[in-house]
Short mmCIF file of C-alpha atoms and ligand atoms in Angstrom, two decimals:
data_model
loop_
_atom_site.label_atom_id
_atom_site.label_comp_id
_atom_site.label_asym_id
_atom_site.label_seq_id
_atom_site.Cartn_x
_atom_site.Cartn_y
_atom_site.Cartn_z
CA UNK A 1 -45.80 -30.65 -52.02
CA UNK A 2 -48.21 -28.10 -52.43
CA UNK A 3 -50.24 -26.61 -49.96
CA UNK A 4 -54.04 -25.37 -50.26
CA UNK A 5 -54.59 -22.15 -50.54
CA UNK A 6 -56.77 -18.94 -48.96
CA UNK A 7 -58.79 -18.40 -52.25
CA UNK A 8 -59.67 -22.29 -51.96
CA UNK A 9 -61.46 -21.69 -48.39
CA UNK A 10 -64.86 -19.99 -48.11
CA UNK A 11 -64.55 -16.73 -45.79
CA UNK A 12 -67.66 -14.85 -46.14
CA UNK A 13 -68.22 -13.94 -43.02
CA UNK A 14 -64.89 -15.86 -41.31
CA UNK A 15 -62.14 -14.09 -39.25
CA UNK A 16 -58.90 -15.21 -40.99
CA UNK A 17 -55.97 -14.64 -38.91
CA UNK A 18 -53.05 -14.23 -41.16
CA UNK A 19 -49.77 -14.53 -39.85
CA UNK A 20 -47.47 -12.07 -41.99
CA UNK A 21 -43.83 -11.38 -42.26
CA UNK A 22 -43.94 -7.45 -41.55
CA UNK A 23 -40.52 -7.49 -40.36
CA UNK A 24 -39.46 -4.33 -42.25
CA UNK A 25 -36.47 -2.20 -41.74
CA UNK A 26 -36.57 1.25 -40.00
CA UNK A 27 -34.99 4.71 -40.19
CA UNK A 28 -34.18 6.13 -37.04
CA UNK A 29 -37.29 7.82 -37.34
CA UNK A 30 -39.37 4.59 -37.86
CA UNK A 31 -40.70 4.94 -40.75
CA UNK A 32 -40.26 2.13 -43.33
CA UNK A 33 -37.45 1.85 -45.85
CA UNK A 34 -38.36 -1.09 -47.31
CA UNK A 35 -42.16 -2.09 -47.38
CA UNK A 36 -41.62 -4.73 -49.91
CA UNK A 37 -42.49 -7.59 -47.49
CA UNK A 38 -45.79 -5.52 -46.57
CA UNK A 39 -46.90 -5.23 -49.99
CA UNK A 40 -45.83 -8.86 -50.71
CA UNK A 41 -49.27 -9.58 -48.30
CA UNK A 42 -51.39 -7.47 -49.57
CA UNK A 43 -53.31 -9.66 -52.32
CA UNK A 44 -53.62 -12.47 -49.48
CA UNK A 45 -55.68 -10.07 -47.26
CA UNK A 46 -57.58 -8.57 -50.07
CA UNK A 47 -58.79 -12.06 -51.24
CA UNK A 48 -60.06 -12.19 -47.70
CA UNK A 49 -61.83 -8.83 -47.39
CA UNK A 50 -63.33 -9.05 -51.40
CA UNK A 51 -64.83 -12.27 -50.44
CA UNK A 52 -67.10 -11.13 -47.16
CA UNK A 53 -64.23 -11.93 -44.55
CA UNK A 54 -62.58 -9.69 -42.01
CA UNK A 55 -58.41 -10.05 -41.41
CA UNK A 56 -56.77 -10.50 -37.82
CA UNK A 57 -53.06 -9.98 -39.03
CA UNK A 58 -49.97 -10.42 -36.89
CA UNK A 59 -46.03 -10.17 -37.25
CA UNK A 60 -43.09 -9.88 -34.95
CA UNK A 61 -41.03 -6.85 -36.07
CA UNK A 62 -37.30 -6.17 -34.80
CA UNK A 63 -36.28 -7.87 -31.63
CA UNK A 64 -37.86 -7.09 -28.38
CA UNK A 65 -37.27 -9.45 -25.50
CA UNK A 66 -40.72 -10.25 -24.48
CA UNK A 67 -40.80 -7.38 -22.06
CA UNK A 68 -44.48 -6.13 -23.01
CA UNK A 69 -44.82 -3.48 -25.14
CA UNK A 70 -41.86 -0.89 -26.06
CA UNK A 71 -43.13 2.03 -27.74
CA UNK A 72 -40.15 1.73 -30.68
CA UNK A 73 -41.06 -2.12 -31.42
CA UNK A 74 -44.76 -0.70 -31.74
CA UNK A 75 -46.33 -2.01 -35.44
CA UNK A 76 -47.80 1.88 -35.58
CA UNK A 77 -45.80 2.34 -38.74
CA UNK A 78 -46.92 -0.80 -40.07
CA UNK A 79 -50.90 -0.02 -39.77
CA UNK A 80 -50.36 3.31 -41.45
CA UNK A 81 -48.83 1.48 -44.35
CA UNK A 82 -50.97 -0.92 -44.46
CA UNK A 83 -54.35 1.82 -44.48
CA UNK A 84 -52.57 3.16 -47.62
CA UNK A 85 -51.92 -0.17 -49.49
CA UNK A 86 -55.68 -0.97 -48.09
CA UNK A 87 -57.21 1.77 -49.29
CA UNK A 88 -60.23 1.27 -51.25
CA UNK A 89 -60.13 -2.49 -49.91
CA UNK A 90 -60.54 -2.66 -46.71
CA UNK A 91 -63.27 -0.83 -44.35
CA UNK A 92 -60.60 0.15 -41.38
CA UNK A 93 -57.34 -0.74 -40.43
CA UNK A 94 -57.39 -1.25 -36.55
CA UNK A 95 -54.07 -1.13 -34.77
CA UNK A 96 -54.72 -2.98 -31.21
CA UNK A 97 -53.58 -1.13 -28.82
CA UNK A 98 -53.38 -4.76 -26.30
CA UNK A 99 -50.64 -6.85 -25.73
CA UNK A 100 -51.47 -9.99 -28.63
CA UNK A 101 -52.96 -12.66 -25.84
CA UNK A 102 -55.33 -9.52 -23.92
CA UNK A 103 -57.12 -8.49 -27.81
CA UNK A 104 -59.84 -10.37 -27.54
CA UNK A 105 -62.48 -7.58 -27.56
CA UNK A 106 -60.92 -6.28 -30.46
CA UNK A 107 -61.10 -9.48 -32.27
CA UNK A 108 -64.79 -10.05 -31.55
CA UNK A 109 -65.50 -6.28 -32.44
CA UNK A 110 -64.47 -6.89 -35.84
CA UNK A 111 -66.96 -6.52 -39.12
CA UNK A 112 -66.57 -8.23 -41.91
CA UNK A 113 -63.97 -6.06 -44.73
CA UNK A 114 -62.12 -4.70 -41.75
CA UNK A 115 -57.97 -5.45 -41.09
CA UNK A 116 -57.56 -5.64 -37.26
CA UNK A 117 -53.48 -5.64 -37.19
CA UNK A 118 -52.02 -7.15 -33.56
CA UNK A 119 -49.07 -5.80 -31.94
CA UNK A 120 -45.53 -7.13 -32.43
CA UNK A 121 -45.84 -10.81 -31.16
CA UNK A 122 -42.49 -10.76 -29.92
CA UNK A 123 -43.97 -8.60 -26.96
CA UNK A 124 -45.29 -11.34 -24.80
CA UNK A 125 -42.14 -13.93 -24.23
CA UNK A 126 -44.14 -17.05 -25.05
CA UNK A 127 -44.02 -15.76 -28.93
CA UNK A 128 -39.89 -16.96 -29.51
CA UNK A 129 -40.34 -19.59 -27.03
CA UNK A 130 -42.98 -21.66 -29.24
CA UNK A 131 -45.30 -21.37 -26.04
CA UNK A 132 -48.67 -23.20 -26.53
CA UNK A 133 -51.04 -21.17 -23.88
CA UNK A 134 -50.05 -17.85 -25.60
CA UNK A 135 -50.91 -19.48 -28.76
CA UNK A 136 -54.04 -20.89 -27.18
CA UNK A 137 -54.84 -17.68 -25.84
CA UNK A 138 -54.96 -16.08 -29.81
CA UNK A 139 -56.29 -19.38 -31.30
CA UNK A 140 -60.23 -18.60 -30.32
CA UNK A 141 -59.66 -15.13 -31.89
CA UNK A 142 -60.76 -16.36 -35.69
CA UNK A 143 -62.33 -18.92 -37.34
CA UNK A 144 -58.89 -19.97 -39.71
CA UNK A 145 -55.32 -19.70 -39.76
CA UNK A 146 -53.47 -18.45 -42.50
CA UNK A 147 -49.67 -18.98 -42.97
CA UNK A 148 -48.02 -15.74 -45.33
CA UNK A 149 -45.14 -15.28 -42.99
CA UNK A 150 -42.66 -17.17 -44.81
CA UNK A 151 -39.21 -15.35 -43.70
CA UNK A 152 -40.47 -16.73 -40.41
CA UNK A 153 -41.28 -20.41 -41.29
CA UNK A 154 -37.95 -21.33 -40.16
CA UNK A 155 -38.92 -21.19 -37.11
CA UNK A 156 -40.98 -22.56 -34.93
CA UNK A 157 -42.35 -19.30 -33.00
CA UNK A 158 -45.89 -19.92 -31.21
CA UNK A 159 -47.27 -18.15 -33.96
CA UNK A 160 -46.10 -20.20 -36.73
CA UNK A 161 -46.43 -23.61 -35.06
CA UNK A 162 -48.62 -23.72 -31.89
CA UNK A 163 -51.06 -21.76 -33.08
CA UNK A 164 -51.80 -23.48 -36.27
CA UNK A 165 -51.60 -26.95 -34.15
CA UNK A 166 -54.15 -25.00 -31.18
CA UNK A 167 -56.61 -23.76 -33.84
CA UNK A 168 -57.39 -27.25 -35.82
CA UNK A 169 -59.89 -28.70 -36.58
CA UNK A 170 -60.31 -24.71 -37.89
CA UNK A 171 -59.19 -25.33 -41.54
CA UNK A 172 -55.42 -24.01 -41.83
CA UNK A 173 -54.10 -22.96 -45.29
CA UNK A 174 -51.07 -21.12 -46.78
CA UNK A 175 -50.99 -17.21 -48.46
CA UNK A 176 -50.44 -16.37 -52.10
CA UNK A 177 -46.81 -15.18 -50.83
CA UNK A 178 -46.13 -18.07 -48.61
CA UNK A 179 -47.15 -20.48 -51.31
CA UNK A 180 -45.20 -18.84 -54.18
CA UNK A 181 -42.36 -18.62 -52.12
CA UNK A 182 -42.08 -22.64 -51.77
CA UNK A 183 -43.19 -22.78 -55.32
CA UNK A 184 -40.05 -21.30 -56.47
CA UNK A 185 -37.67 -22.25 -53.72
CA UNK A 186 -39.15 -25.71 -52.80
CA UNK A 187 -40.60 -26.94 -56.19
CA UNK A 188 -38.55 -25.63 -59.10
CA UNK A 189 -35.32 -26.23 -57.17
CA UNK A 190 -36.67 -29.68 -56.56
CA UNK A 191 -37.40 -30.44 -60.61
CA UNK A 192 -35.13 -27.76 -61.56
CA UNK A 193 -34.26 -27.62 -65.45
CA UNK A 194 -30.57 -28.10 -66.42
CA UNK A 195 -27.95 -26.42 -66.89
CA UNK A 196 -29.28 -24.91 -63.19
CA UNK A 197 -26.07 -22.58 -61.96
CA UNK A 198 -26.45 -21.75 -57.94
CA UNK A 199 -24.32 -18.23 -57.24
CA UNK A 200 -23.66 -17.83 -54.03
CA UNK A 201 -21.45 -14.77 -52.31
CA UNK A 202 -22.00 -12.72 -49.30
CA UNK A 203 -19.61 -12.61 -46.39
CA UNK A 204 -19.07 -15.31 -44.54
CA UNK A 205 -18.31 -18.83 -46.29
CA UNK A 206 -19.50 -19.99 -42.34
CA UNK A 207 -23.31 -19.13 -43.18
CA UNK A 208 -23.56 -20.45 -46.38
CA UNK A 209 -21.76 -24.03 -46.07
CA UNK A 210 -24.55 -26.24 -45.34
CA UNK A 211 -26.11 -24.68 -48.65
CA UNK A 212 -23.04 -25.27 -50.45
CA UNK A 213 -22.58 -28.83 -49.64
CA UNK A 214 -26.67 -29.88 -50.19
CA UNK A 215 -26.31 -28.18 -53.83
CA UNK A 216 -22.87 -30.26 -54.56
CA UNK A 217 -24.33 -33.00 -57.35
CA UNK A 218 -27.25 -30.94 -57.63
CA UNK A 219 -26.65 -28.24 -59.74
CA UNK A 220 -23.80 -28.13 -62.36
CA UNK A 221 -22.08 -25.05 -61.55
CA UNK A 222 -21.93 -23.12 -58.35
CA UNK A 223 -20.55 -19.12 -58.87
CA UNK A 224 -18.59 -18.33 -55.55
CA UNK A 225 -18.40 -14.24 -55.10
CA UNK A 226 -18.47 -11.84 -52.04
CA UNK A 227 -16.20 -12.24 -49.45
CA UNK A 228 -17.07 -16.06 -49.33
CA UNK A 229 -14.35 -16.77 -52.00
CA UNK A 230 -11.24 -15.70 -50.66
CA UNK A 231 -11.46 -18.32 -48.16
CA UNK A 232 -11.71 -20.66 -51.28
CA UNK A 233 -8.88 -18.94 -53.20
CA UNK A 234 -6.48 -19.31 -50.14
CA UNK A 235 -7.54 -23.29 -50.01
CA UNK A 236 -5.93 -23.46 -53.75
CA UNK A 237 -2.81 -21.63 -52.34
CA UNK A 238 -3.78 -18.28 -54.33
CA UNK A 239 -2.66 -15.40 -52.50
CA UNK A 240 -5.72 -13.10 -51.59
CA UNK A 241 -3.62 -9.87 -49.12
CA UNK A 242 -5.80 -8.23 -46.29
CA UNK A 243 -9.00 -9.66 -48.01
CA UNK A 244 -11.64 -10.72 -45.42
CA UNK A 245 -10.55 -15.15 -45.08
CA UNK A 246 -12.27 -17.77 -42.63
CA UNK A 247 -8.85 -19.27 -41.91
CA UNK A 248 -10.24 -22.14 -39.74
CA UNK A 249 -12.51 -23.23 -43.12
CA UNK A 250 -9.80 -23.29 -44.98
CA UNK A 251 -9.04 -26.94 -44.83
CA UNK A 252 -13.24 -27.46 -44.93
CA UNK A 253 -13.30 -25.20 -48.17
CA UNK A 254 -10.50 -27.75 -49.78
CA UNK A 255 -12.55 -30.60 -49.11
CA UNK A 256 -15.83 -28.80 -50.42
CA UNK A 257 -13.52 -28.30 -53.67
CA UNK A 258 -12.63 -31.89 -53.96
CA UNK A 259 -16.18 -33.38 -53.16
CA UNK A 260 -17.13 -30.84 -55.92
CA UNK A 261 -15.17 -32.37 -58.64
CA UNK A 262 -16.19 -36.09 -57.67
CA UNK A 263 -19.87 -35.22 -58.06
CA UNK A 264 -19.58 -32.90 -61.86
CA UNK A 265 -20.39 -29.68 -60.26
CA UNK A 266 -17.75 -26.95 -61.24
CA UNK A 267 -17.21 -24.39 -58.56
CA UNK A 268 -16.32 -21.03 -60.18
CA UNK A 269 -14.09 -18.79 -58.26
CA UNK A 270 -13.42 -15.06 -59.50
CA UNK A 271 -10.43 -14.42 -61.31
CA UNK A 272 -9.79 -11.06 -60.87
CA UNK A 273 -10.63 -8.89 -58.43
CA UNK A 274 -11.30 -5.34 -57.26
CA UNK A 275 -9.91 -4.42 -54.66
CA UNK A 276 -9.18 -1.38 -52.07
CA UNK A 277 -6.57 -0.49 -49.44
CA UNK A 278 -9.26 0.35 -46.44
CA UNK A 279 -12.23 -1.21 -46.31
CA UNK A 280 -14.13 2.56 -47.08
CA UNK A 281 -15.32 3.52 -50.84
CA UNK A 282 -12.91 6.72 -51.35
CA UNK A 283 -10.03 4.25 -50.59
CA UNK A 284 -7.26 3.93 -53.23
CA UNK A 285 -7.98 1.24 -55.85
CA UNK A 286 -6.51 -1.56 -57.73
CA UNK A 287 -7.17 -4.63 -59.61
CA UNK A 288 -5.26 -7.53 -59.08
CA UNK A 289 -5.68 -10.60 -61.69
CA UNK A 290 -4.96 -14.30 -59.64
CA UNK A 291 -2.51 -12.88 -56.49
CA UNK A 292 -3.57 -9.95 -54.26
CA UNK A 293 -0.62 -7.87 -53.38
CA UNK A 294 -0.36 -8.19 -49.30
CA UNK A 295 -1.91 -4.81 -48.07
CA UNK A 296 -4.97 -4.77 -50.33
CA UNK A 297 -8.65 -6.28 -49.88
CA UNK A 298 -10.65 -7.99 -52.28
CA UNK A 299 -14.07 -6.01 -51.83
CA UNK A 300 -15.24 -6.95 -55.33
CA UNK A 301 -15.15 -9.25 -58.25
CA UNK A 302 -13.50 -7.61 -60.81
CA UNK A 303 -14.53 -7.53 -64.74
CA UNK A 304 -13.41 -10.41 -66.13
CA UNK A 305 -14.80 -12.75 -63.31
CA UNK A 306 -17.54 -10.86 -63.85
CA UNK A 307 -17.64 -11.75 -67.88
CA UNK A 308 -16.54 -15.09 -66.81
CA UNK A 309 -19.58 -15.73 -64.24
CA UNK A 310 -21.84 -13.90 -66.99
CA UNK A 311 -21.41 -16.59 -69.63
CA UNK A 312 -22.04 -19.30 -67.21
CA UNK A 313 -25.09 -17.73 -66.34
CA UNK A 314 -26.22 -17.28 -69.85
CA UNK A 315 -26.30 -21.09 -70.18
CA UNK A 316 -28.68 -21.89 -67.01
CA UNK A 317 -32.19 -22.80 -67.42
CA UNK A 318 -32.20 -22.54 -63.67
CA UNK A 319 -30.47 -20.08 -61.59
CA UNK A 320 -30.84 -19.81 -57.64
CA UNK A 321 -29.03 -16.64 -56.29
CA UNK A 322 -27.84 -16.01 -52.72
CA UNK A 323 -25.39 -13.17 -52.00
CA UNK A 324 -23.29 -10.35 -53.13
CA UNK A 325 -20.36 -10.27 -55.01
CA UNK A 326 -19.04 -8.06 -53.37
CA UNK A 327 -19.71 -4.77 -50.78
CA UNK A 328 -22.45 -3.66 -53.09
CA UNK A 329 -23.76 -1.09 -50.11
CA UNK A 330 -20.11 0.94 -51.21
CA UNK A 331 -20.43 2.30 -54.51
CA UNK A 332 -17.96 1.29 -56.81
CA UNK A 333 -17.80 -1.87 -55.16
CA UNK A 334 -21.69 -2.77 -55.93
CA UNK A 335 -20.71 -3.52 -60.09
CA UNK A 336 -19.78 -6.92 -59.52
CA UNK A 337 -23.17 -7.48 -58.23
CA UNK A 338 -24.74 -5.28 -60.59
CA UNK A 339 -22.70 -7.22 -63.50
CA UNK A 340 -24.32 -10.49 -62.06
CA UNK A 341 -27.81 -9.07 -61.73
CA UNK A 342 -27.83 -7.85 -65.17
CA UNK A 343 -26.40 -11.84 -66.68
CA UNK A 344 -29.13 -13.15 -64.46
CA UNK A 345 -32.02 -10.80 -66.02
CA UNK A 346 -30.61 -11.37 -68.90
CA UNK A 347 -31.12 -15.42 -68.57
CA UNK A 348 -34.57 -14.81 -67.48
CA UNK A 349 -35.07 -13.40 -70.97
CA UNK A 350 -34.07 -16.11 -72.46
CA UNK A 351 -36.27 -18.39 -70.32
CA UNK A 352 -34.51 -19.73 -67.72
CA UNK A 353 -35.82 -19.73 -63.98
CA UNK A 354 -33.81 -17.52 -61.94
CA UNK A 355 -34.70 -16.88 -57.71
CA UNK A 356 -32.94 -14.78 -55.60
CA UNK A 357 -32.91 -15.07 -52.03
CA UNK A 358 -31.12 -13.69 -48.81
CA UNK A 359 -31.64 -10.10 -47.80
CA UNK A 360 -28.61 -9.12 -48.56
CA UNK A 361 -29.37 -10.17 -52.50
CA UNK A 362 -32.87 -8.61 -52.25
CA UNK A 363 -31.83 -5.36 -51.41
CA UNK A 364 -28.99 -4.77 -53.60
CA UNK A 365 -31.73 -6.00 -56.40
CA UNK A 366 -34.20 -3.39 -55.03
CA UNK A 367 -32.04 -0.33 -54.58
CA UNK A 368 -30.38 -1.21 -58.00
CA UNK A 369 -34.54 -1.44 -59.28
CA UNK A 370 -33.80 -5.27 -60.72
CA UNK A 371 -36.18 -7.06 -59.00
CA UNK A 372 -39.03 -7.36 -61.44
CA UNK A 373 -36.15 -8.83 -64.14
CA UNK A 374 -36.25 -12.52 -62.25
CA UNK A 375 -38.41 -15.12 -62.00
CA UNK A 376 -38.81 -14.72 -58.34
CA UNK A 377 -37.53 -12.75 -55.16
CA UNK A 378 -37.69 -14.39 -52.18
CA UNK A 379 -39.00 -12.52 -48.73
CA UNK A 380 -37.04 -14.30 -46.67
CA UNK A 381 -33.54 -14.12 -45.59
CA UNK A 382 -32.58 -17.04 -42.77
CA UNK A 383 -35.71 -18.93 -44.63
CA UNK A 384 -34.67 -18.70 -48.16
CA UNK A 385 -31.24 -19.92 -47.24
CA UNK A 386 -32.41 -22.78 -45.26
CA UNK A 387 -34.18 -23.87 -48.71
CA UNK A 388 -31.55 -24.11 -50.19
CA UNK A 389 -30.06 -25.95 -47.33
CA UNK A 390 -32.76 -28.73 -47.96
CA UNK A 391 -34.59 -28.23 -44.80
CA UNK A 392 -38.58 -29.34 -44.18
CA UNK A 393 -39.70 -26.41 -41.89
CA UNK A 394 -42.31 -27.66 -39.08
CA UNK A 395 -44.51 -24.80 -39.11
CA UNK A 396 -45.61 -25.81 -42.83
CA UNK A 397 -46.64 -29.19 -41.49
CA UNK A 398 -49.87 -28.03 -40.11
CA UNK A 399 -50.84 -26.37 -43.10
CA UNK A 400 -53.13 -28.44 -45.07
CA UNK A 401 -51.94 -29.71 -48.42
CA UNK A 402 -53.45 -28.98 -51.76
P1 AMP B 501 -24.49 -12.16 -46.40
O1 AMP B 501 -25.41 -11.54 -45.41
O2 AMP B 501 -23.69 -13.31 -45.88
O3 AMP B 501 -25.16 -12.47 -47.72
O4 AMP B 501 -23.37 -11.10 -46.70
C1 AMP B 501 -23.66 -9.86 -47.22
C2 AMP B 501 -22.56 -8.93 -46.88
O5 AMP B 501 -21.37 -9.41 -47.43
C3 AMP B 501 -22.77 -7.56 -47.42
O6 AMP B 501 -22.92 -6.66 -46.37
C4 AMP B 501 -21.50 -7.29 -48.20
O7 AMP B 501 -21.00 -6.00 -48.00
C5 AMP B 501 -20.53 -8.29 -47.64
N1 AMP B 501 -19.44 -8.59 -48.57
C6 AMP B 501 -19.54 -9.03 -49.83
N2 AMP B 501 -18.34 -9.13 -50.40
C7 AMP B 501 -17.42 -8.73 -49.47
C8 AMP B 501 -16.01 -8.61 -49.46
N3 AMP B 501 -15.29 -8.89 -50.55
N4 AMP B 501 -15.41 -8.18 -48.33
C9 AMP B 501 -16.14 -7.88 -47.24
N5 AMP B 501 -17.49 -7.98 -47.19
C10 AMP B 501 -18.13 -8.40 -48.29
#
């Protein structure tokens, strides 16, 4: 499945509303941390504006209730970046200073090279509800609909669904992000070269069991790190101490084992682990090969599960990545991760096709400046992992294929 694209639709002198992912995370101050999704966008709004269009843009950022607008929700920080990454490109960056389904003088204002950007959709209520009059209310604001928002397509928000299905017959296509996104995470998954090795970690085996089970007989290995394996240890009666368990899974994460070894896919556990007596980086350390001692906490693979899960990895001609090994945010406890990152840049190198995905996995790749080593870093968090969960997403249904 591939979709058609915005460089394949004529714009000169078309109002493109793009629907972007500019959910970005904050300091206290507001400013942006981490303006990777916002610059992720960027070559989908300049092939509007160097081709004679103008760009109505809109994202929902944090979580506000619907209750109009909220000063600290306001996308103000997110026009300011964008007039930066714009500059040169675009002719203005408007914020609107309307609630999304009131801009319609703004809309019609807008000249051709200009970025009008909307304010957080999640203002008006009928944005999480999937409401179709507050999508028809934004549909007549441009001529086609653009989806680029992929760490929302996962849901069906009005903006992501209603409003595509409001504004046909007006041609609806996908964004250079959106559709590289479901390149990597729909199509190479789909035909993915073998050996393909799925690592998956994180915190909570809970989150990331549907994924597990769809990838069982798909891939030929699956690398089980973070917090996510202790559960698994303690279903093959290895003792893991205070480390953090899902006791009620533990009889699930036996039968994910066994299904495992009826369908050829080995599930690699770590071997040895690092581990700490509070959950706090200063805390005293140890590590514990097989057993944990009662009174410590696994908060990190430990080297030679980290050797072990290397090799694996060097013998993939696919890799899909989702979660850390361990607490990488708590330095020492990041090197498992780090170890992994490094195998996985490593296999990239040698060719294979390696994506990672989850927030979680994206930032520890982007503080530790790894990103640029894969194949492919996914946007989306909830989205990405749903993927890999084998999902079809609705709102990609309107969009028009190739
Ligand atoms: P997730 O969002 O499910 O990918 O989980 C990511 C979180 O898992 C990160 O905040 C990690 O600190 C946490 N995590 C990873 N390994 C461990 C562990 N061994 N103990 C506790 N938390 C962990």
């Amino acid at each position: 499945m591939s979709k058609k694209t915005i460089d394949q639709l004529d714009v000169r002198g078309k109002k493109i509303f793009i629907r972007a992912d500019f959910n970005v995370p904050q300091h206290d101050d507001g400013s942006i941390s981490d303006d990777r999704r916002i610059r992720a966008t960027i070559p989908t709004i300049e092939s509007v504006l160097k081709r004679g269009g103008s760009v109505i843009v809109a994202s929902h950022l944090g979580r506000p209730e619907g209750k109009g607008h909220e000063p600290q929700y306001s996308m103000k920080a997110v026009a300011q970046r964008l007039r930066e990454l714009l500059a040169g490109i675009a002719g203005t960056v408007h914020l609107s200073s309307a609630l999304p389904s009131q801009a319609h003088a703004d809309a019609a204002a807008l000249k051709s090279g200009e970025v009008l950007l909307l304010e957080n959709l999640r203002f008006e209520k009928g944005e999480k509800k999937g409401d179709a009059r507050f999508a028809a209310a934004i549909a007549p604001y441009a001529d086609a609909y653009c989806n680029d928002a992929f760490g929302a397509s996962h849901r069906n928000d009005a903006s992501m669904l209603a409003l595509p299905l409001a504004m046909k017959p007006k041609p609806c296509v996908a964004g250079f992000l959106l559709a590289k996104e479901l390149k990597f995470l729909g199509e190479t998954l789909e035909n993915a070269r073998k050996p393909f090795v799925a690592i998956l970690g994180g915190a909570k085996v809970s989150d990331k069991l549907p994924a597990l089970e769809h990838m069982i007989g798909k891939v030929d290995a699956i690398i089980v790190g973070g917090a996510m394996a202790y559960t698994f240890l303690l279903a093959q009666g290895i003792a893991v101490g205070a480390s953090r368990v899902e006791k009620d899974l533990v009889e699930k994460a036996k039968g994910i084992l066994e299904l495992a070894k009826s369908r050829a896919t080995q599930i690699l556990l770590p071997v040895d682990h690092n581990c700490g007596r509070e959950f706090k980086a200063d805390t005293q350390k140890n590590i514990f090969a097989g057993a944990i001692d009662d009174g410590w906490m696994g908060l990190d693979i430990g080297p030679q599960s980290a050797k072990l899960f290397a090799s694996e990895i060097a013998k993939a001609k696919t890799v899909i990545w989702n979660g850390p090994m361990g607490v990488f945010e708590m330095p020492p406890f990041d090197a498992g991760t780090l170890a992994v990152a490094h195998a996985v840049i490593q296999a990239t190198k040698s060719g294979a096709t390696t994506v990672a995905g989850g927030g979680d996995t994206a930032a520890a790749l982007e503080i530790a400046g790894l990103s640029a080593g894969l194949s492919h870093v996914s946007t989306g968090g909830g989205a990405s992992l749903e993927m890999l969960e084998g999902k079809k997403f609705e709102s990609l249904v309107p969009i028009e294929e190739a």
